[in-house]
Tab-separated table of C-alpha atoms in Angstrom:
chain	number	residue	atom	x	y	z
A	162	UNK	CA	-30.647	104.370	112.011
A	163	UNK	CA	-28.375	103.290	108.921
A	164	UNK	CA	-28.297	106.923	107.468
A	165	UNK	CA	-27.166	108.369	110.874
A	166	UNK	CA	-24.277	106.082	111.014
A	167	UNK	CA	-23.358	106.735	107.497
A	168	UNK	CA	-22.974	110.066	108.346
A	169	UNK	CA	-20.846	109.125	111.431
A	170	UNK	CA	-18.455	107.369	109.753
A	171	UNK	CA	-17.766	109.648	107.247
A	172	UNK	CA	-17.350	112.331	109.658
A	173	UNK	CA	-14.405	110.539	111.800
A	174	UNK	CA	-12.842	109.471	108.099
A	175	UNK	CA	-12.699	113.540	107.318
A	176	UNK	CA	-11.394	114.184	110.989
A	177	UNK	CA	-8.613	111.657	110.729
A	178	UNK	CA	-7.769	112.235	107.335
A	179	UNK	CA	-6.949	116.615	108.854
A	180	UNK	CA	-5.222	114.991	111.420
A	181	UNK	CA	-2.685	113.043	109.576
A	182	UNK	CA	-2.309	116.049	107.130
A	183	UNK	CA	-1.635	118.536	110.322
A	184	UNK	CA	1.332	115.627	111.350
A	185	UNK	CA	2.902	115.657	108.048
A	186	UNK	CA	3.094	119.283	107.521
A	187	UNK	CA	4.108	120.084	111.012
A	188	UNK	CA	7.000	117.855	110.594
A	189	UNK	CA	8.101	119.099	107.188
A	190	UNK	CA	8.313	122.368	108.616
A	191	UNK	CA	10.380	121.321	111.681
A	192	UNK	CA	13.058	119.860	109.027
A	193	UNK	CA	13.240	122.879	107.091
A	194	UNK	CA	12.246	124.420	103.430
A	195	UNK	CA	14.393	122.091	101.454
A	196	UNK	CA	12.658	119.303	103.015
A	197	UNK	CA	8.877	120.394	102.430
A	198	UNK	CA	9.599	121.490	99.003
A	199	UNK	CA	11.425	117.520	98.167
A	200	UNK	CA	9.517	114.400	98.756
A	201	UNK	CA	12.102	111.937	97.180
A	202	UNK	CA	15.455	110.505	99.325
A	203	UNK	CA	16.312	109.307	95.722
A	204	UNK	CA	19.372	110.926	93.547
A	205	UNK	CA	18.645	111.459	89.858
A	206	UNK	CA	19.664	108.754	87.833
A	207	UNK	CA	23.152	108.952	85.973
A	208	UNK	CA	25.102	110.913	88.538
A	209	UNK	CA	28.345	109.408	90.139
A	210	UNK	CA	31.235	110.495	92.781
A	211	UNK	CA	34.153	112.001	91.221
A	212	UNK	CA	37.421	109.544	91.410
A	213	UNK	CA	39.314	109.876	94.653
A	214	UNK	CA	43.608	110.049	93.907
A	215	UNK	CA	45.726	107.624	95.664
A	216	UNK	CA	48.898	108.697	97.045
A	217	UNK	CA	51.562	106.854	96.343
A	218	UNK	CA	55.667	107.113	96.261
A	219	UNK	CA	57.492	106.984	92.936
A	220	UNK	CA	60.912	105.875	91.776
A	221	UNK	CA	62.362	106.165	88.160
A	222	UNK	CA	63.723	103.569	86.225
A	223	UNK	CA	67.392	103.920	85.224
A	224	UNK	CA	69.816	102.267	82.656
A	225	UNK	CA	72.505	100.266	85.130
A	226	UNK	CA	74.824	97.895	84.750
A	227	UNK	CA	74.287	95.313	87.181
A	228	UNK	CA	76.469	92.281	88.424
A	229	UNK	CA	75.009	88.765	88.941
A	230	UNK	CA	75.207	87.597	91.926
A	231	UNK	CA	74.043	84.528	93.850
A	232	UNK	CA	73.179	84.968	97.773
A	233	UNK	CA	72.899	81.953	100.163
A	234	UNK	CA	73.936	80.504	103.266
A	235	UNK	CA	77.179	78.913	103.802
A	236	UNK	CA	79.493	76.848	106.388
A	237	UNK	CA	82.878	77.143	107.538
A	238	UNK	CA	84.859	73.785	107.312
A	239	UNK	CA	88.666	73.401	108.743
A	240	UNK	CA	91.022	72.761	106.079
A	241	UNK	CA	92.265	69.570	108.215
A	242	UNK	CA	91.058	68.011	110.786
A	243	UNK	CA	92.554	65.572	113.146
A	244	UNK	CA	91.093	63.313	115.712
A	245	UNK	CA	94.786	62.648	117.742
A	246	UNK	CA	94.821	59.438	119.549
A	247	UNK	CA	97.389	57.320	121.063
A	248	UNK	CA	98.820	54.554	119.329
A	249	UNK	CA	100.144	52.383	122.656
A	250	UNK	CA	98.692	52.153	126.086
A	251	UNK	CA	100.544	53.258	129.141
A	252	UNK	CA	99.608	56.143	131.977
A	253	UNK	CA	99.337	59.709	130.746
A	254	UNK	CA	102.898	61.698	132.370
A	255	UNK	CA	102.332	65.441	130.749
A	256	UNK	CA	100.219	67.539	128.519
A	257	UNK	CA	102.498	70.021	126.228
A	258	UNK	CA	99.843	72.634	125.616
A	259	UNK	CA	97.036	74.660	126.201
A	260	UNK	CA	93.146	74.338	125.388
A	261	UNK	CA	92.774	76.583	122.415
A	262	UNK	CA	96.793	76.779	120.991
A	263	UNK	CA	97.611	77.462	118.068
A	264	UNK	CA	100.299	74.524	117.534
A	265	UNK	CA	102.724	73.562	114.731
A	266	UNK	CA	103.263	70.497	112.665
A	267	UNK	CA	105.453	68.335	114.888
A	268	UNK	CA	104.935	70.151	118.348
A	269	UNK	CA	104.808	67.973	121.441
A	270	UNK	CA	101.536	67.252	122.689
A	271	UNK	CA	101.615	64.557	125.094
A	272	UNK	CA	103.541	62.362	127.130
A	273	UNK	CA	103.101	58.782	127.585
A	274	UNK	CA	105.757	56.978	130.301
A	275	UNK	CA	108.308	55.537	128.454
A	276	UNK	CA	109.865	53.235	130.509
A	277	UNK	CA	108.113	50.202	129.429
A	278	UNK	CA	108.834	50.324	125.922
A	279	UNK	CA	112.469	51.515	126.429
A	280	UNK	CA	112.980	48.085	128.536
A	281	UNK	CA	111.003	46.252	125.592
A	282	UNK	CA	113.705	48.283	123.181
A	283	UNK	CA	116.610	47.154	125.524
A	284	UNK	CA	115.683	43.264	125.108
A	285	UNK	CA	115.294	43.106	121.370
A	286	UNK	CA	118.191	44.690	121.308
A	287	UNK	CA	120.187	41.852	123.441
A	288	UNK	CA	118.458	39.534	121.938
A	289	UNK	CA	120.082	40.744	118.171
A	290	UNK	CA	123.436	41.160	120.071
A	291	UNK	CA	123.067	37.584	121.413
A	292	UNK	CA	122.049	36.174	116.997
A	293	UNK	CA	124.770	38.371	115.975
A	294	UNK	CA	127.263	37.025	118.211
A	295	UNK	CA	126.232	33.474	117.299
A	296	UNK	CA	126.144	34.292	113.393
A	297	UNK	CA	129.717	34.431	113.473
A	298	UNK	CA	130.304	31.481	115.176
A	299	UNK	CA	128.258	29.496	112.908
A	300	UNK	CA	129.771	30.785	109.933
A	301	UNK	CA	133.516	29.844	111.335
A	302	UNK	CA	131.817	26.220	112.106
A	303	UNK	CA	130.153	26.033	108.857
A	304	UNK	CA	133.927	27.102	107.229
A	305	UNK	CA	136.227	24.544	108.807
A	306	UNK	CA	133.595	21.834	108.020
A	307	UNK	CA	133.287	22.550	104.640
A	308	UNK	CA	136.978	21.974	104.338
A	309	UNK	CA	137.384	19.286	106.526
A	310	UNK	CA	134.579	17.380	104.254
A	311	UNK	CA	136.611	18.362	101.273
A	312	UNK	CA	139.748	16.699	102.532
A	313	UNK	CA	137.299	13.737	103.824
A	314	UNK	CA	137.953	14.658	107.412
A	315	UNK	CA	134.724	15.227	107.856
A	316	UNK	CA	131.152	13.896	106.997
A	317	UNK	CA	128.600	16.217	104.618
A	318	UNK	CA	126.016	15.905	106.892
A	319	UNK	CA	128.337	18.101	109.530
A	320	UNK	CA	129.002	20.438	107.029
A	321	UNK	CA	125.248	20.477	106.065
A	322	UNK	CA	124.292	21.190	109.900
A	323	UNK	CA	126.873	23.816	109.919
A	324	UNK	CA	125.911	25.378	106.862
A	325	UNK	CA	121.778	25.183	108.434
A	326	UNK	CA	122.824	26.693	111.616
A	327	UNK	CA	124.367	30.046	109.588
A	328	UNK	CA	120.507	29.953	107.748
A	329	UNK	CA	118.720	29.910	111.062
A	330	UNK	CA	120.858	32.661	112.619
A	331	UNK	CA	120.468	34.826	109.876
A	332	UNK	CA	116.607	34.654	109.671
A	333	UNK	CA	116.726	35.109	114.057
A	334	UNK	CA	118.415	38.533	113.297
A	335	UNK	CA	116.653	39.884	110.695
A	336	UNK	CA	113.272	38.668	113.214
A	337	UNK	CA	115.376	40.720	116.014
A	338	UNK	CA	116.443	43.627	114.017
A	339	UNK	CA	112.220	43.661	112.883
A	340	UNK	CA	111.801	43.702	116.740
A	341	UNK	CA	114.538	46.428	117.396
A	342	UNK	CA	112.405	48.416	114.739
A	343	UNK	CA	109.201	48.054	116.743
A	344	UNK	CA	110.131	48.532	120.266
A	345	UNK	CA	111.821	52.109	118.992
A	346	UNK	CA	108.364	52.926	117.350
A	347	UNK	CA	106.511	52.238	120.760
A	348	UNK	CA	109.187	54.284	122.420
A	349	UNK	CA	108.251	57.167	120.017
A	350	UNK	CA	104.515	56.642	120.115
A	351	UNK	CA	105.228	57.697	123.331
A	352	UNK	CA	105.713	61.321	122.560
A	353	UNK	CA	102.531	62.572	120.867
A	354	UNK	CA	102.968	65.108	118.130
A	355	UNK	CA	100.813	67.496	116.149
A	356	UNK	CA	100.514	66.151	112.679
A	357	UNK	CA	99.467	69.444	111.525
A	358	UNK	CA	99.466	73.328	111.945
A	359	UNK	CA	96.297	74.204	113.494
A	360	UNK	CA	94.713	75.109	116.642
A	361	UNK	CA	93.737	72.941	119.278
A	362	UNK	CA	90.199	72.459	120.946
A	363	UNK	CA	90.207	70.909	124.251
A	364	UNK	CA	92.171	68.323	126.052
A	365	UNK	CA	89.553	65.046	126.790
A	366	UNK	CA	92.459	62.801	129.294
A	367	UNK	CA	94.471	64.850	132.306
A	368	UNK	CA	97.488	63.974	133.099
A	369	UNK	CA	97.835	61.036	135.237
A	370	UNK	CA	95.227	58.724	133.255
A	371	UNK	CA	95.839	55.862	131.261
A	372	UNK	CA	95.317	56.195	128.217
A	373	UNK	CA	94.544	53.182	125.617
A	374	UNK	CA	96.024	52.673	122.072
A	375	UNK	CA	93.065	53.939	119.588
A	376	UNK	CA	90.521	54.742	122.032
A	377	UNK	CA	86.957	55.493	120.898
A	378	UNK	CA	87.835	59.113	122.335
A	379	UNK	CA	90.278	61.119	121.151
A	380	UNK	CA	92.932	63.084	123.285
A	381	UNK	CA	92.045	66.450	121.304
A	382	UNK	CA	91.456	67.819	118.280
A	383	UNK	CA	92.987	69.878	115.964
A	384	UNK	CA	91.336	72.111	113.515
A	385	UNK	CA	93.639	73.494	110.585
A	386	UNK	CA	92.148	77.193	110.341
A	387	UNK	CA	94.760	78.728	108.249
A	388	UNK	CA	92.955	78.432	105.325
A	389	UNK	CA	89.296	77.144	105.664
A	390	UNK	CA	86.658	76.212	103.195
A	391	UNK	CA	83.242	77.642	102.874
A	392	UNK	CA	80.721	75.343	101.770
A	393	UNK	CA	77.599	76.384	100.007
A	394	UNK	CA	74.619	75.651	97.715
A	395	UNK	CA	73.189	76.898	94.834
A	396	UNK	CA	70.352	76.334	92.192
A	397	UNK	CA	71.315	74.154	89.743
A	398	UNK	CA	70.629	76.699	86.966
A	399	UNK	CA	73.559	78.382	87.730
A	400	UNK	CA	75.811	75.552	87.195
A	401	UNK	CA	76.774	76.125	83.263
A	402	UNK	CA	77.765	79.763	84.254
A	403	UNK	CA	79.854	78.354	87.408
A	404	UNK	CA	81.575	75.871	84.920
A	405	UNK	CA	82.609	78.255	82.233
A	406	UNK	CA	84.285	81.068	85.529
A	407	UNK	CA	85.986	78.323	86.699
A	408	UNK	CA	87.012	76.806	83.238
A	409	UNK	CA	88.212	80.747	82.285
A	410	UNK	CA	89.333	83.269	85.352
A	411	UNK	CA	88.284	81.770	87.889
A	412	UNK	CA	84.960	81.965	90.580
A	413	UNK	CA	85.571	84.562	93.707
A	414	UNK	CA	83.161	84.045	96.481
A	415	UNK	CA	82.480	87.059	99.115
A	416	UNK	CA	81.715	85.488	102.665
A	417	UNK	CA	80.769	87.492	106.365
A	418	UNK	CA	79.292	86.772	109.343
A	419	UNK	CA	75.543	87.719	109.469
A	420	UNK	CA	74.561	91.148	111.288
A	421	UNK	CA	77.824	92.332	111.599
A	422	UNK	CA	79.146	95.370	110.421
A	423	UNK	CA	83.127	94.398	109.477
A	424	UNK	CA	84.176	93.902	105.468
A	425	UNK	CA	83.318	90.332	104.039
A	426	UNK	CA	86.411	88.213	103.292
A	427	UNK	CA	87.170	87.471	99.831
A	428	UNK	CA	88.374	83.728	98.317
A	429	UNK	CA	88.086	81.292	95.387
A	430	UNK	CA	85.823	78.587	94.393
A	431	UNK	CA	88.357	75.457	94.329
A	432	UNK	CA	85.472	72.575	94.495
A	433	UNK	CA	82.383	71.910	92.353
A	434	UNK	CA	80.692	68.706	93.665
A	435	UNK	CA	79.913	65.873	90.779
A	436	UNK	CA	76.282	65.649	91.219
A	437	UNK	CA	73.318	67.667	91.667
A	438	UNK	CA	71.486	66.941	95.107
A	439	UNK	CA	67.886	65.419	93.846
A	440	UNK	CA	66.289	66.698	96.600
A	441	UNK	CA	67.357	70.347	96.712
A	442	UNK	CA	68.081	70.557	93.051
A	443	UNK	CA	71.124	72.219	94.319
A	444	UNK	CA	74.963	71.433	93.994
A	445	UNK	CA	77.368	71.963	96.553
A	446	UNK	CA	80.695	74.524	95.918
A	447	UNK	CA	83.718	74.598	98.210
A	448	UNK	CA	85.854	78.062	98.391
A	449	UNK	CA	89.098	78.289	100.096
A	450	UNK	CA	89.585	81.354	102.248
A	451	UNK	CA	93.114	82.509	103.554
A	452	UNK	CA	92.213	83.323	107.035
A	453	UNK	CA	95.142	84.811	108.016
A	454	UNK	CA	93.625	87.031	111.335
A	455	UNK	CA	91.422	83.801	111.953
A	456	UNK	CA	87.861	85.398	112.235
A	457	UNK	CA	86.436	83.070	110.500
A	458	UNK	CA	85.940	79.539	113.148
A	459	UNK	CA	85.016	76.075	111.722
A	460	UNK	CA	81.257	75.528	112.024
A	461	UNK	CA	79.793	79.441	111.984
A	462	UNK	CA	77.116	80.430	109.050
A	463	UNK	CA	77.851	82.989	106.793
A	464	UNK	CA	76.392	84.847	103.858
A	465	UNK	CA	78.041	83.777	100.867
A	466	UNK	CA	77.710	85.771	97.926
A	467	UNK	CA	78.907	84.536	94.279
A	468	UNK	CA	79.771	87.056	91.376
A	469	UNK	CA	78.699	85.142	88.066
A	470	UNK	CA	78.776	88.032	85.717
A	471	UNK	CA	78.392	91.507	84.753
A	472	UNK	CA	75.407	92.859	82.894
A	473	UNK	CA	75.367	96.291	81.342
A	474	UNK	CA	72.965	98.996	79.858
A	475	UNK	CA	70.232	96.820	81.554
A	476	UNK	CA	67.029	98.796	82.698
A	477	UNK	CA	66.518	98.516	86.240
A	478	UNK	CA	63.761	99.711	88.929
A	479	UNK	CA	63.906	100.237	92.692
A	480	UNK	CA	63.429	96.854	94.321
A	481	UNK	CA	60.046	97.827	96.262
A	482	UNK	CA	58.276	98.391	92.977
A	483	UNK	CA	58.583	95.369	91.720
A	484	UNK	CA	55.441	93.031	93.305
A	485	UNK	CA	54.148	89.428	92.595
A	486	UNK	CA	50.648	88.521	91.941
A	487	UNK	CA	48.527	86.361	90.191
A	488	UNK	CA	49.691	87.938	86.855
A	489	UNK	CA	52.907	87.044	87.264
A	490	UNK	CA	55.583	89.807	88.310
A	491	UNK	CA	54.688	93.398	87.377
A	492	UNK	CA	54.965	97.007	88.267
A	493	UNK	CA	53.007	100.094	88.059
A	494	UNK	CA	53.812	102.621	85.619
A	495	UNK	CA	52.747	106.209	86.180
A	496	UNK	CA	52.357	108.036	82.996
A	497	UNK	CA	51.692	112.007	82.239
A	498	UNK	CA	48.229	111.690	82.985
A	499	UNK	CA	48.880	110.368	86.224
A	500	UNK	CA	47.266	107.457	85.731
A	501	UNK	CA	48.839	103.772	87.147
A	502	UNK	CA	49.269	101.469	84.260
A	503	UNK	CA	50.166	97.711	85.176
A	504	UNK	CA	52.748	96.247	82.929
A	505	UNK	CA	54.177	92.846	83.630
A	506	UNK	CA	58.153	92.239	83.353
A	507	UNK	CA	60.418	89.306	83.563
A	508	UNK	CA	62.543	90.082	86.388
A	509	UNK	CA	66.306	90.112	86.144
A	510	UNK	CA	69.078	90.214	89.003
A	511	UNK	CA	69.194	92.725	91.936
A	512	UNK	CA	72.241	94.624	93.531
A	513	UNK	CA	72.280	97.593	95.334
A	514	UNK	CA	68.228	98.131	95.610
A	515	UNK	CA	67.749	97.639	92.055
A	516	UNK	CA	66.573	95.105	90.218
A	517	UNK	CA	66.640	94.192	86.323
A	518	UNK	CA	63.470	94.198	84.030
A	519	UNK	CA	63.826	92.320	80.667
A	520	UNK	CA	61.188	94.240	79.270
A	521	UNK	CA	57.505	96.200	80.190
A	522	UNK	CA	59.333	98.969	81.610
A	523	UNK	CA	61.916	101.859	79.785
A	524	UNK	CA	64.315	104.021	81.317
A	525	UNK	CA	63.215	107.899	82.782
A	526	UNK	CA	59.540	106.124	83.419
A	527	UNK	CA	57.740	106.452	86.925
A	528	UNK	CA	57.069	103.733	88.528
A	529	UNK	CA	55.344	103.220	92.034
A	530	UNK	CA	57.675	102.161	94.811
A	531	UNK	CA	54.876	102.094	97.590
A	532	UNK	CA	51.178	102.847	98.473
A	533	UNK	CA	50.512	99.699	96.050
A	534	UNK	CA	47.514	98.710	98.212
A	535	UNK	CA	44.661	100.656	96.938
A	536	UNK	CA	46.139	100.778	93.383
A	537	UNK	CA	44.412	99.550	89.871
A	538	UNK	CA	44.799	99.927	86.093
A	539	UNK	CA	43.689	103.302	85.529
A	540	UNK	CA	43.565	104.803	88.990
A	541	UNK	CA	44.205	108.116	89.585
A	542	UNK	CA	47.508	109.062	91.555
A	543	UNK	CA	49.005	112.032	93.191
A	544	UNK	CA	53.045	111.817	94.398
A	545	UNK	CA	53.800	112.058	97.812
A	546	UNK	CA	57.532	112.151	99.582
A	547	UNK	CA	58.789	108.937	100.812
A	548	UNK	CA	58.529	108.708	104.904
């Protein structure tokens, strides 16, 4: 019984064994010769892909000469500015101009009624008449006394009161002619005037209101506009430069409005603040500009750009090759092999899409201006036209 199922067993291993041969076969041949014939997915050791070339744009560095220059931000400030109040209460009569007038130094502005400090004039005045016509008096009194108590006709103590009531007079007038003095400056507070060339913003009292002697708000203001200042910042490592331009020629500032298309306006640096703000580590400059056509309004932004100095013979790349990274600043250098080389500069000013490199980089070299994203030391590139 053992011996025949010995020899059943090794009957169904021989059967299953065919089986799984007839399987493997069959599906070698469905996949083709190549596939019969190779039994390893593996590829030979020591093979590798050949080096894919990344495209990339390339400029050429150039021997420039390139200005320094400073960009920042700026303000416009008025020249002047004047808060105009009244100096005397009394009811509002007439406004002289309009919202937004360009007004001269001593144009009328405003009129405040008069009448009550022409009366107020008109009784100091009596009043000095009145001390003037008694000064005389006193000093005939005080003239026949004092000869009358010479000849003993007459006591001293008469020609003492005499010579008293002259003394009182006098000071009464001089009080009176004080009072003449003020009345006539209330009657020409009255009449408001510009104290400077400028132009007005708007009125903040209509005719008709009373208006009170240095109100909290004023009656306008004027802005001088013709010139204005523009106040900036910069670095504080530019200060020695600043300091020896305005010590020798002179510092000229180049201002415009942003996203405009018109000419910047040109003016001098006339104001170098004293002190270096600790919390910028900047220090504030003040240029005049001439204004003349007025585009320039107190309170817009501008860019402000400073010309320090000239540099020249300096080699300079495009601006979009030049990228930051953990090594510091550095470009890619193509060289005959066409092969990118990373050399690190120490970057200089930039004008007009260029930029300075102190060194890492001579003129008529390639270097890439874009497609720096799949670059390395060493990697393979082929030129393409910029888009």
């Amino acid at each position: 019984m053992s011996r025949r199922l010995a020899i059943l067993l090794l009957v169904g291993a021989v059967v299953v064994a065919g089986g799984g041969y007839w399987l493997l076969k069959s599906r070698a041949a469905s996949l083709g010769p190549d596939a019969v014939v190779s039994t390893s997915a593996t590829k030979p050791a020591g093979t590798t892909a050949a080096p894919q070339a990344v495209p990339v744009v390339l400029g050429m560095a150039e021997t420039r000469s390139l200005p320094v220059r400073v960009d920042t931000i700026g303000r416009v400030d008025p020249f002047a500015t004047v808060a105009v109040k009244s100096q005397v209460d009394g009811p509002l009569l007439a406004v002289h101009f309009r919202e937004g007038q360009q007004v001269a130094k001593g144009d009328l502005l405003f009129t405040i009624d008069p009448a009550p400090f022409l009366a107020e004039l008109h009784a100091a005045q009596a009043n000095l008449a009145r001390d003037q016509a008694g000064l005389v008096s006193a000093q005939a009194d005080m003239t026949r006394y004092k000869a009358l108590a010479g000849s003993g006709y007459a006591s001293q103590q008469k020609d003492e009161q005499a010579r008293a009531t002259v003394d009182t007079l006098q000071a009464s007038i001089k009080a009176d002619e004080a009072a003449v003095e003020s009345a006539q400056l209330k009657l020409g507070y009255a009449e408001i005037r510009s104290p400077i060339d400028g132009r007005t913003g708007s009125y903040q009292v209509d005719a008709g209101n009373l208006v009170k002697a240095n109100d909290t708000t004023p009656l306008v203001v004027i802005n001088q506009t013709k010139p204005v200042y523009v106040v900036c910042s910069i670095p504080e490592r530019y200060l020695a430069e600043i300091q020896d331009r305005m010590a020798s020629s002179g510092l000229t500032v180049e201002s415009n409005v942003p996203d405009t298309e018109l000419p910047p306006v040109t003016g001098k640096v006339v104001f170098v603040d004293n002190q270096v703000d600790m919390a910028t580590g900047t220090i504030r400059l003040k240029a005049e500009i001439t204004n003349e056509n007025e585009r320039l309004l107190p309170g817009q932004f501008l860019r402000v750009t400073l010309a320090l100095r000239e540099l020249d013979n300096v080699v300079a790349v495009p601006d979009a090759a030049v990228q930051i990274g953990q090594q510091g600043t550095y470009v890619y250098v193509i060289g005959p092999d066409n092969k990118a080389e990373l050399r690190t500069i120490r970057r200089g000013p930039s004008f007009d899409g260029y930029t300075a490199v102190g060194e890492g980089v001579s003129a008529g070299e390639r270097v890439v201006v874009d497609g720096h994203m799949n670059l390395y030391p060493g990697a393979l590139v082929v030129p393409k036209p910029a888009s």
